[in-house]
XYZ file of C-alpha atoms in Angstrom:
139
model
C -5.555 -17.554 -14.611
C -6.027 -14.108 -15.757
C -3.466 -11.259 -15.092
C -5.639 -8.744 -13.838
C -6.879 -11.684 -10.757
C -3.434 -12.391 -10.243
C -2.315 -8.815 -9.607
C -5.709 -8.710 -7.684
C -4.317 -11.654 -5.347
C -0.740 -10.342 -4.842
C -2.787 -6.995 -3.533
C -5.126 -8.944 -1.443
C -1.684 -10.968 0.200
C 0.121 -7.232 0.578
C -3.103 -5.862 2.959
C -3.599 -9.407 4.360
C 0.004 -9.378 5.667
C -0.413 -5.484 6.771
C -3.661 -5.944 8.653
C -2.074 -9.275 10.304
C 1.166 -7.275 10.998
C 2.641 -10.538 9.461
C 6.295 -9.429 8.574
C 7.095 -13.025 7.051
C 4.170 -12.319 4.897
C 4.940 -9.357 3.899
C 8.713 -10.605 3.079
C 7.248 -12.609 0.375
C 4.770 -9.619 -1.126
C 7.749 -7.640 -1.953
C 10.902 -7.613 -4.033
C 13.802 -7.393 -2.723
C 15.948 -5.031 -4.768
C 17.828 -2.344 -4.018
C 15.792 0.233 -5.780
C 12.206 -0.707 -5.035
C 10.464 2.217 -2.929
C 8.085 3.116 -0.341
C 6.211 5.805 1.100
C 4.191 5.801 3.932
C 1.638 8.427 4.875
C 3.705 11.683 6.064
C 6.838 9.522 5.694
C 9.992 10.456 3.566
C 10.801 7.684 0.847
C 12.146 4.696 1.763
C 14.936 3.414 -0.458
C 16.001 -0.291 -0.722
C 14.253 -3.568 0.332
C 16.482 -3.392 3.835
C 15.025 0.176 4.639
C 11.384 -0.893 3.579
C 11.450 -3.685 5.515
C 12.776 -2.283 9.067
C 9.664 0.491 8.300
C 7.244 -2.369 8.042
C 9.088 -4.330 11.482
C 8.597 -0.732 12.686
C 5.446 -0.407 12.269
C 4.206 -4.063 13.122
C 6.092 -3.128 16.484
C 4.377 0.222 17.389
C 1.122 -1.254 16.480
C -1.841 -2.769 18.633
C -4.066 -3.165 16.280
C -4.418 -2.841 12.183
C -7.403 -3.329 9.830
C -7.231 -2.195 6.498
C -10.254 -2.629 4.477
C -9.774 -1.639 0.044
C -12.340 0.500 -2.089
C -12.004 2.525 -5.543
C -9.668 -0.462 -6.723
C -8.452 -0.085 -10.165
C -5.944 -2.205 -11.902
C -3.784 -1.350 -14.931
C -1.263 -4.097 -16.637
C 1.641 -3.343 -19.057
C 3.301 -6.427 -20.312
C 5.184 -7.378 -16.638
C 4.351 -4.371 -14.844
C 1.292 -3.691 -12.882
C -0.140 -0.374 -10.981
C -2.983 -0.592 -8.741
C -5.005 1.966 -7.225
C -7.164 2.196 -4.401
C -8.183 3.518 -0.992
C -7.262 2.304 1.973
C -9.869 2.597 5.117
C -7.568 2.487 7.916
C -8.496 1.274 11.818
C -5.548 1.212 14.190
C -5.130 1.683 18.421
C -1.717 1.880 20.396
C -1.652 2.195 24.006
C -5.804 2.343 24.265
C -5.385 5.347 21.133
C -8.166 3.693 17.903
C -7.115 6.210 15.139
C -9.032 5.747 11.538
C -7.973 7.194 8.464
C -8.299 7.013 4.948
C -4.910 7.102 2.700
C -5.151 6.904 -1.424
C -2.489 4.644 -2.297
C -0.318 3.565 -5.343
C 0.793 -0.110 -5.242
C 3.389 -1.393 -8.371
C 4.306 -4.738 -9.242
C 6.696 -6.255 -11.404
C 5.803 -9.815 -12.914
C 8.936 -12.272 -12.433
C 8.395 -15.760 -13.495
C 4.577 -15.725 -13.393
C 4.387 -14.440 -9.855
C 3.458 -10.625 -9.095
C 5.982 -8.350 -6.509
C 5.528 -5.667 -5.178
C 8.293 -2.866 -6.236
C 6.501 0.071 -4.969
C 3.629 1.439 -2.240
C 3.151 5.079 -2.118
C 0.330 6.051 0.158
C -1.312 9.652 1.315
C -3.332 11.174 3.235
C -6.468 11.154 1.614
C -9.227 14.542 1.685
C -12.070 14.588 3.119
C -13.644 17.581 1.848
C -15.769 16.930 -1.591
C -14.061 18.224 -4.116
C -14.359 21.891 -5.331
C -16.240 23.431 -8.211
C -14.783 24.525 -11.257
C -14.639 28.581 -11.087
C -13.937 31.321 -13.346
C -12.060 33.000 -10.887
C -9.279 32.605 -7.392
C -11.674 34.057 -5.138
């Protein structure tokens, strides 16, 4: 199977297990190492598989509803290490509150033994204003 489908799939299970708020799932997406990181949107950076985890448990807890739908996916591979971009479209509700976002994220993955983990998710906020014109000047 090709690398770049492979990294594809370990992406697809990593916003399969978020949108089911499967923790089990999501256990198996990720490495657990002491140094891989995460950041959620607006969150400070999470440390360690034990402190990424309790954010996900977290989060599954708080959390109603989740849908999280990818665009703009790119994929990059270096030998065992893999970096995909892509934005996240983001439905929630808690306590009768639907929210939707949109976050640009970062997701990393380290190949060990043929299978793809992830090591790192960095997501943010993403803009929604187009963005701005080249100028000559700061005004």
């Amino acid at each position: 199977m090709d690398e770049h489908l492979k990294v594809k799939e370990s992406n697809d299970r990593f916003y399969e297990a978020l949108s089911a708020q499967n923790l089990a799932e999501m256990e198996a997406v990720w490495m657990h190492e002491p140094w891989i990181k995460c950041v959620h949107p607006g969150w400070d950076i999470l440390v360690g598989w034990e402190k990424v985890r309790e954010s996900w448990d977290n989060i599954f807890r708080n959390t109603e509803y989740l849908k999280i739908s990818i665009t703009n996916l790119s994929i990059q591979i270096e030998k065992d290490v893999a970096w995909v971009v892509c934005t996240e479209n983001i439905a929630s509700a808690r306590e009768a509150d639907y929210q939707t976002a949109t976050a640009q994220a970062t997701n990393i993955y380290y190949k060990v033994n043929d299978q793809w983990f992830l090591v790192h998710h960095h997501a943010s906020p993403a803009t929604v204003n187009a963005p701005l014109e080249a100028s000559e000047s700061i005004q």
